[in-house]
Amino acid sequence: MLQVVGLSCERDDHDIFHNLSFSLQSGEILQIDGPNGAGKTSLIRILSGLLQSSEGGVYWQGEDIAEDRSAYNKAMLYLGHCTGINPSLTPLENLQWLAAIHTHLDSTLIPSALKSVALEGYEDVPCHQLSAGQNRRVSLARLYMSCATFWLLDEPFTAIDRQGVGMLESQMQRHASRGGCVILTTHHVLPESMCRRTLSLRGNGSYVIN
């Protein structure tokens, strides 16, 4: 479904990673790890189309994402390290606004999505009154509203408790079992049952993929 060919990224004239190539098939989960500054977020941002690589290309179902961004954006759900939540809006209002601008989010699923992330009863509470973990759950509720095939998740476990961790792991597994695919960055140790592959960025331009 996704093919990365000869991807390179530079920062201050130094290679963060160089000639990076891998592919991702339906039903796969790929974990990106490595030390701070190794380029994990940079890679996620390149894959999302938010950052330009210095070399190489990214292909979705055989097509360069730079040539057909509309089709790729419909197939891809990106959740960044920041929650992307407006603190002055409620969880309900945030998700309604996000569904209005992203065609792969189904607004009719908002009530069940909030229930799935344990925010039932908080729908109308301004997000600035919620905890960091609850705001993260508002962001993660998009995973329960999305028809996107490909999920790109940058540190999705940040600020959530043990219950939330289990919830997120289960949702990623369900998505993969239905034919979707996931790439995520995390320092969290994922369970072996997730049958994941691992891309380890070394921070010196090199990488290892298993």
PDB file of N, CA and C in Angstrom, residues 124-198:
ATOM      1  N   ASP A 124     -19.612  18.310  26.557  1.00  0.00           N
ATOM      2  CA  ASP A 124     -19.850  19.749  26.514  1.00  0.00           C
ATOM      3  C   ASP A 124     -18.972  20.542  27.484  1.00  0.00           C
ATOM      4  N   VAL A 125     -17.913  19.919  27.961  1.00  0.00           N
ATOM      5  CA  VAL A 125     -16.973  20.599  28.855  1.00  0.00           C
ATOM      6  C   VAL A 125     -15.860  21.218  28.013  1.00  0.00           C
ATOM      7  N   PRO A 126     -15.589  22.514  28.133  1.00  0.00           N
ATOM      8  CA  PRO A 126     -14.486  23.108  27.366  1.00  0.00           C
ATOM      9  C   PRO A 126     -13.179  22.354  27.604  1.00  0.00           C
ATOM     10  N   CYS A 127     -12.428  22.143  26.547  1.00  0.00           N
ATOM     11  CA  CYS A 127     -11.227  21.317  26.654  1.00  0.00           C
ATOM     12  C   CYS A 127     -10.171  21.909  27.575  1.00  0.00           C
ATOM     13  N   HIS A 128     -10.205  23.233  27.784  1.00  0.00           N
ATOM     14  CA  HIS A 128      -9.220  23.817  28.696  1.00  0.00           C
ATOM     15  C   HIS A 128      -9.491  23.416  30.151  1.00  0.00           C
ATOM     16  N   GLN A 129     -10.681  22.863  30.417  1.00  0.00           N
ATOM     17  CA  GLN A 129     -10.999  22.378  31.754  1.00  0.00           C
ATOM     18  C   GLN A 129     -10.670  20.880  31.926  1.00  0.00           C
ATOM     19  N   LEU A 130     -10.262  20.232  30.850  1.00  0.00           N
ATOM     20  CA  LEU A 130      -9.936  18.815  30.899  1.00  0.00           C
ATOM     21  C   LEU A 130      -8.440  18.616  31.151  1.00  0.00           C
ATOM     22  N   SER A 131      -8.090  17.421  31.594  1.00  0.00           N
ATOM     23  CA  SER A 131      -6.685  17.095  31.822  1.00  0.00           C
ATOM     24  C   SER A 131      -5.958  16.880  30.497  1.00  0.00           C
ATOM     25  N   ALA A 132      -4.633  16.809  30.566  1.00  0.00           N
ATOM     26  CA  ALA A 132      -3.836  16.544  29.360  1.00  0.00           C
ATOM     27  C   ALA A 132      -4.208  15.201  28.752  1.00  0.00           C
ATOM     28  N   GLY A 133      -4.429  14.203  29.611  1.00  0.00           N
ATOM     29  CA  GLY A 133      -4.811  12.887  29.119  1.00  0.00           C
ATOM     30  C   GLY A 133      -6.169  12.895  28.450  1.00  0.00           C
ATOM     31  N   GLN A 134      -7.103  13.662  28.998  1.00  0.00           N
ATOM     32  CA  GLN A 134      -8.438  13.747  28.388  1.00  0.00           C
ATOM     33  C   GLN A 134      -8.388  14.477  27.051  1.00  0.00           C
ATOM     34  N   ASN A 135      -7.551  15.499  26.952  1.00  0.00           N
ATOM     35  CA  ASN A 135      -7.390  16.171  25.663  1.00  0.00           C
ATOM     36  C   ASN A 135      -6.775  15.241  24.630  1.00  0.00           C
ATOM     37  N   ARG A 136      -5.829  14.411  25.061  1.00  0.00           N
ATOM     38  CA  ARG A 136      -5.277  13.418  24.147  1.00  0.00           C
ATOM     39  C   ARG A 136      -6.364  12.449  23.681  1.00  0.00           C
ATOM     40  N   ARG A 137      -7.270  12.092  24.581  1.00  0.00           N
ATOM     41  CA  ARG A 137      -8.369  11.184  24.211  1.00  0.00           C
ATOM     42  C   ARG A 137      -9.312  11.833  23.198  1.00  0.00           C
ATOM     43  N   VAL A 138      -9.525  13.145  23.328  1.00  0.00           N
ATOM     44  CA  VAL A 138     -10.340  13.833  22.324  1.00  0.00           C
ATOM     45  C   VAL A 138      -9.706  13.665  20.944  1.00  0.00           C
ATOM     46  N   SER A 139      -8.400  13.867  20.875  1.00  0.00           N
ATOM     47  CA  SER A 139      -7.685  13.695  19.613  1.00  0.00           C
ATOM     48  C   SER A 139      -7.790  12.264  19.097  1.00  0.00           C
ATOM     49  N   LEU A 140      -7.610  11.287  20.008  1.00  0.00           N
ATOM     50  CA  LEU A 140      -7.649   9.883  19.617  1.00  0.00           C
ATOM     51  C   LEU A 140      -9.041   9.426  19.211  1.00  0.00           C
ATOM     52  N   ALA A 141     -10.072  10.163  19.603  1.00  0.00           N
ATOM     53  CA  ALA A 141     -11.436   9.804  19.207  1.00  0.00           C
ATOM     54  C   ALA A 141     -11.580   9.754  17.688  1.00  0.00           C
ATOM     55  N   ARG A 142     -10.711  10.483  16.980  1.00  0.00           N
ATOM     56  CA  ARG A 142     -10.755  10.454  15.513  1.00  0.00           C
ATOM     57  C   ARG A 142     -10.523   9.048  14.957  1.00  0.00           C
ATOM     58  N   LEU A 143      -9.781   8.230  15.697  1.00  0.00           N
ATOM     59  CA  LEU A 143      -9.532   6.864  15.228  1.00  0.00           C
ATOM     60  C   LEU A 143     -10.817   6.047  15.161  1.00  0.00           C
ATOM     61  N   TYR A 144     -11.820   6.444  15.928  1.00  0.00           N
ATOM     62  CA  TYR A 144     -13.093   5.733  15.955  1.00  0.00           C
ATOM     63  C   TYR A 144     -14.105   6.340  14.982  1.00  0.00           C
ATOM     64  N   MET A 145     -13.710   7.409  14.314  1.00  0.00           N
ATOM     65  CA  MET A 145     -14.587   8.070  13.351  1.00  0.00           C
ATOM     66  C   MET A 145     -14.092   7.933  11.926  1.00  0.00           C
ATOM     67  N   SER A 146     -12.899   7.408  11.749  1.00  0.00           N
ATOM     68  CA  SER A 146     -12.215   7.499  10.469  1.00  0.00           C
ATOM     69  C   SER A 146     -12.440   6.270   9.587  1.00  0.00           C
ATOM     70  N   CYS A 147     -12.615   6.542   8.300  1.00  0.00           N
ATOM     71  CA  CYS A 147     -12.639   5.472   7.307  1.00  0.00           C
ATOM     72  C   CYS A 147     -11.313   5.416   6.550  1.00  0.00           C
ATOM     73  N   ALA A 148     -10.304   6.165   7.006  1.00  0.00           N
ATOM     74  CA  ALA A 148      -8.992   6.167   6.357  1.00  0.00           C
ATOM     75  C   ALA A 148      -8.326   4.803   6.505  1.00  0.00           C
ATOM     76  N   THR A 149      -7.654   4.376   5.456  1.00  0.00           N
ATOM     77  CA  THR A 149      -6.969   3.080   5.454  1.00  0.00           C
ATOM     78  C   THR A 149      -5.642   3.134   6.203  1.00  0.00           C
ATOM     79  N   PHE A 150      -4.950   4.267   6.092  1.00  0.00           N
ATOM     80  CA  PHE A 150      -3.575   4.397   6.572  1.00  0.00           C
ATOM     81  C   PHE A 150      -3.531   5.390   7.722  1.00  0.00           C
ATOM     82  N   TRP A 151      -3.057   4.922   8.894  1.00  0.00           N
ATOM     83  CA  TRP A 151      -2.927   5.784  10.057  1.00  0.00           C
ATOM     84  C   TRP A 151      -1.462   6.126  10.294  1.00  0.00           C
ATOM     85  N   LEU A 152      -1.177   7.430  10.462  1.00  0.00           N
ATOM     86  CA  LEU A 152       0.155   7.931  10.818  1.00  0.00           C
ATOM     87  C   LEU A 152       0.039   8.574  12.189  1.00  0.00           C
ATOM     88  N   LEU A 153       0.677   7.981  13.196  1.00  0.00           N
ATOM     89  CA  LEU A 153       0.496   8.423  14.573  1.00  0.00           C
ATOM     90  C   LEU A 153       1.850   8.760  15.197  1.00  0.00           C
ATOM     91  N   ASP A 154       1.994  10.015  15.618  1.00  0.00           N
ATOM     92  CA  ASP A 154       3.258  10.469  16.222  1.00  0.00           C
ATOM     93  C   ASP A 154       3.084  10.538  17.740  1.00  0.00           C
ATOM     94  N   GLU A 155       3.723   9.620  18.459  1.00  0.00           N
ATOM     95  CA  GLU A 155       3.660   9.529  19.923  1.00  0.00           C
ATOM     96  C   GLU A 155       2.213   9.534  20.444  1.00  0.00           C
ATOM     97  N   PRO A 156       1.391   8.601  19.973  1.00  0.00           N
ATOM     98  CA  PRO A 156      -0.025   8.617  20.365  1.00  0.00           C
ATOM     99  C   PRO A 156      -0.271   8.255  21.826  1.00  0.00           C
ATOM    100  N   PHE A 157       0.697   7.622  22.502  1.00  0.00           N
ATOM    101  CA  PHE A 157       0.498   7.200  23.887  1.00  0.00           C
ATOM    102  C   PHE A 157       0.809   8.302  24.904  1.00  0.00           C
ATOM    103  N   THR A 158       1.254   9.469  24.425  1.00  0.00           N
ATOM    104  CA  THR A 158       1.613  10.566  25.322  1.00  0.00           C
ATOM    105  C   THR A 158       0.438  10.966  26.205  1.00  0.00           C
ATOM    106  N   ALA A 159       0.676  11.022  27.520  1.00  0.00           N
ATOM    107  CA  ALA A 159      -0.254  11.575  28.527  1.00  0.00           C
ATOM    108  C   ALA A 159      -1.462  10.698  28.824  1.00  0.00           C
ATOM    109  N   ILE A 160      -1.590   9.515  28.213  1.00  0.00           N
ATOM    110  CA  ILE A 160      -2.755   8.696  28.532  1.00  0.00           C
ATOM    111  C   ILE A 160      -2.391   7.621  29.559  1.00  0.00           C
ATOM    112  N   ASP A 161      -3.391   7.228  30.366  1.00  0.00           N
ATOM    113  CA  ASP A 161      -3.177   6.270  31.441  1.00  0.00           C
ATOM    114  C   ASP A 161      -3.202   4.834  30.923  1.00  0.00           C
ATOM    115  N   ARG A 162      -3.081   3.880  31.838  1.00  0.00           N
ATOM    116  CA  ARG A 162      -3.005   2.472  31.445  1.00  0.00           C
ATOM    117  C   ARG A 162      -4.240   2.027  30.680  1.00  0.00           C
ATOM    118  N   GLN A 163      -5.417   2.485  31.130  1.00  0.00           N
ATOM    119  CA  GLN A 163      -6.646   2.135  30.430  1.00  0.00           C
ATOM    120  C   GLN A 163      -6.622   2.662  28.997  1.00  0.00           C
ATOM    121  N   GLY A 164      -6.156   3.906  28.856  1.00  0.00           N
ATOM    122  CA  GLY A 164      -6.072   4.495  27.529  1.00  0.00           C
ATOM    123  C   GLY A 164      -5.063   3.792  26.636  1.00  0.00           C
ATOM    124  N   VAL A 165      -3.967   3.337  27.226  1.00  0.00           N
ATOM    125  CA  VAL A 165      -2.960   2.595  26.467  1.00  0.00           C
ATOM    126  C   VAL A 165      -3.565   1.308  25.904  1.00  0.00           C
ATOM    127  N   GLY A 166      -4.272   0.573  26.748  1.00  0.00           N
ATOM    128  CA  GLY A 166      -4.903  -0.662  26.297  1.00  0.00           C
ATOM    129  C   GLY A 166      -5.937  -0.413  25.222  1.00  0.00           C
ATOM    130  N   MET A 167      -6.707   0.662  25.378  1.00  0.00           N
ATOM    131  CA  MET A 167      -7.717   1.043  24.401  1.00  0.00           C
ATOM    132  C   MET A 167      -7.081   1.310  23.040  1.00  0.00           C
ATOM    133  N   LEU A 168      -5.983   2.074  23.043  1.00  0.00           N
ATOM    134  CA  LEU A 168      -5.319   2.445  21.800  1.00  0.00           C
ATOM    135  C   LEU A 168      -4.671   1.236  21.133  1.00  0.00           C
ATOM    136  N   GLU A 169      -4.020   0.390  21.913  1.00  0.00           N
ATOM    137  CA  GLU A 169      -3.427  -0.818  21.347  1.00  0.00           C
ATOM    138  C   GLU A 169      -4.492  -1.673  20.668  1.00  0.00           C
ATOM    139  N   SER A 170      -5.625  -1.838  21.330  1.00  0.00           N
ATOM    140  CA  SER A 170      -6.710  -2.659  20.771  1.00  0.00           C
ATOM    141  C   SER A 170      -7.257  -2.053  19.489  1.00  0.00           C
ATOM    142  N   GLN A 171      -7.401  -0.732  19.472  1.00  0.00           N
ATOM    143  CA  GLN A 171      -7.949  -0.083  18.279  1.00  0.00           C
ATOM    144  C   GLN A 171      -7.005  -0.208  17.094  1.00  0.00           C
ATOM    145  N   MET A 172      -5.698  -0.108  17.322  1.00  0.00           N
ATOM    146  CA  MET A 172      -4.744  -0.288  16.232  1.00  0.00           C
ATOM    147  C   MET A 172      -4.786  -1.715  15.707  1.00  0.00           C
ATOM    148  N   GLN A 173      -4.896  -2.685  16.612  1.00  0.00           N
ATOM    149  CA  GLN A 173      -4.986  -4.074  16.189  1.00  0.00           C
ATOM    150  C   GLN A 173      -6.249  -4.329  15.381  1.00  0.00           C
ATOM    151  N   ARG A 174      -7.370  -3.746  15.809  1.00  0.00           N
ATOM    152  CA  ARG A 174      -8.620  -3.909  15.063  1.00  0.00           C
ATOM    153  C   ARG A 174      -8.496  -3.311  13.664  1.00  0.00           C
ATOM    154  N   HIS A 175      -7.877  -2.143  13.593  1.00  0.00           N
ATOM    155  CA  HIS A 175      -7.715  -1.485  12.300  1.00  0.00           C
ATOM    156  C   HIS A 175      -6.882  -2.353  11.354  1.00  0.00           C
ATOM    157  N   ALA A 176      -5.787  -2.900  11.855  1.00  0.00           N
ATOM    158  CA  ALA A 176      -4.937  -3.759  11.026  1.00  0.00           C
ATOM    159  C   ALA A 176      -5.672  -5.036  10.617  1.00  0.00           C
ATOM    160  N   SER A 177      -6.459  -5.603  11.524  1.00  0.00           N
ATOM    161  CA  SER A 177      -7.175  -6.842  11.222  1.00  0.00           C
ATOM    162  C   SER A 177      -8.232  -6.641  10.146  1.00  0.00           C
ATOM    163  N   ARG A 178      -8.675  -5.391   9.974  1.00  0.00           N
ATOM    164  CA  ARG A 178      -9.667  -5.071   8.946  1.00  0.00           C
ATOM    165  C   ARG A 178      -9.024  -4.681   7.618  1.00  0.00           C
ATOM    166  N   GLY A 179      -7.700  -4.812   7.531  1.00  0.00           N
ATOM    167  CA  GLY A 179      -6.999  -4.513   6.286  1.00  0.00           C
ATOM    168  C   GLY A 179      -6.335  -3.160   6.245  1.00  0.00           C
ATOM    169  N   GLY A 180      -6.426  -2.395   7.340  1.00  0.00           N
ATOM    170  CA  GLY A 180      -5.738  -1.112   7.393  1.00  0.00           C
ATOM    171  C   GLY A 180      -4.271  -1.283   7.717  1.00  0.00           C
ATOM    172  N   CYS A 181      -3.529  -0.182   7.741  1.00  0.00           N
ATOM    173  CA  CYS A 181      -2.121  -0.229   8.122  1.00  0.00           C
ATOM    174  C   CYS A 181      -1.802   0.989   8.985  1.00  0.00           C
ATOM    175  N   VAL A 182      -0.785   0.827   9.827  1.00  0.00           N
ATOM    176  CA  VAL A 182      -0.451   1.844  10.822  1.00  0.00           C
ATOM    177  C   VAL A 182       1.058   2.051  10.868  1.00  0.00           C
ATOM    178  N   ILE A 183       1.485   3.302  10.898  1.00  0.00           N
ATOM    179  CA  ILE A 183       2.857   3.651  11.243  1.00  0.00           C
ATOM    180  C   ILE A 183       2.780   4.560  12.457  1.00  0.00           C
ATOM    181  N   LEU A 184       3.552   4.237  13.492  1.00  0.00           N
ATOM    182  CA  LEU A 184       3.550   5.078  14.686  1.00  0.00           C
ATOM    183  C   LEU A 184       4.950   5.236  15.244  1.00  0.00           C
ATOM    184  N   THR A 185       5.197   6.383  15.857  1.00  0.00           N
ATOM    185  CA  THR A 185       6.406   6.580  16.648  1.00  0.00           C
ATOM    186  C   THR A 185       6.018   6.451  18.111  1.00  0.00           C
ATOM    187  N   THR A 186       6.837   5.774  18.880  1.00  0.00           N
ATOM    188  CA  THR A 186       6.564   5.646  20.301  1.00  0.00           C
ATOM    189  C   THR A 186       7.768   5.058  21.017  1.00  0.00           C
ATOM    190  N   HIS A 187       7.945   5.459  22.281  1.00  0.00           N
ATOM    191  CA  HIS A 187       8.919   4.816  23.162  1.00  0.00           C
ATOM    192  C   HIS A 187       8.240   3.736  23.993  1.00  0.00           C
ATOM    193  N   HIS A 188       6.926   3.655  23.860  1.00  0.00           N
ATOM    194  CA  HIS A 188       6.150   2.648  24.579  1.00  0.00           C
ATOM    195  C   HIS A 188       6.465   1.257  24.025  1.00  0.00           C
ATOM    196  N   VAL A 189       6.575   0.282  24.923  1.00  0.00           N
ATOM    197  CA  VAL A 189       6.835  -1.100  24.502  1.00  0.00           C
ATOM    198  C   VAL A 189       5.510  -1.735  24.100  1.00  0.00           C
ATOM    199  N   LEU A 190       5.367  -2.030  22.829  1.00  0.00           N
ATOM    200  CA  LEU A 190       4.131  -2.610  22.325  1.00  0.00           C
ATOM    201  C   LEU A 190       4.116  -4.113  22.571  1.00  0.00           C
ATOM    202  N   PRO A 191       2.953  -4.693  22.802  1.00  0.00           N
ATOM    203  CA  PRO A 191       2.872  -6.137  23.041  1.00  0.00           C
ATOM    204  C   PRO A 191       3.215  -6.937  21.789  1.00  0.00           C
ATOM    205  N   GLU A 192       3.792  -8.106  22.004  1.00  0.00           N
ATOM    206  CA  GLU A 192       4.155  -8.975  20.880  1.00  0.00           C
ATOM    207  C   GLU A 192       2.936  -9.366  20.060  1.00  0.00           C
ATOM    208  N   SER A 193       1.766  -9.375  20.688  1.00  0.00           N
ATOM    209  CA  SER A 193       0.545  -9.785  19.989  1.00  0.00           C
ATOM    210  C   SER A 193       0.183  -8.846  18.846  1.00  0.00           C
ATOM    211  N   MET A 194       0.782  -7.657  18.807  1.00  0.00           N
ATOM    212  CA  MET A 194       0.473  -6.711  17.744  1.00  0.00           C
ATOM    213  C   MET A 194       1.164  -7.068  16.435  1.00  0.00           C
ATOM    214  N   CYS A 195       2.083  -8.042  16.467  1.00  0.00           N
ATOM    215  CA  CYS A 195       2.758  -8.530  15.257  1.00  0.00           C
ATOM    216  C   CYS A 195       3.334  -7.380  14.429  1.00  0.00           C
ATOM    217  N   ARG A 196       3.997  -6.485  15.096  1.00  0.00           N
ATOM    218  CA  ARG A 196       4.500  -5.281  14.447  1.00  0.00           C
ATOM    219  C   ARG A 196       5.875  -5.518  13.816  1.00  0.00           C
ATOM    220  N   ARG A 197       6.225  -4.642  12.884  1.00  0.00           N
ATOM    221  CA  ARG A 197       7.586  -4.512  12.401  1.00  0.00           C
ATOM    222  C   ARG A 197       8.177  -3.266  13.039  1.00  0.00           C
ATOM    223  N   THR A 198       9.506  -3.181  13.067  1.00  0.00           N
ATOM    224  CA  THR A 198      10.175  -2.060  13.721  1.00  0.00           C
ATOM    225  C   THR A 198      11.196  -1.436  12.788  1.00  0.00           C
TER     226      THR A 198
END
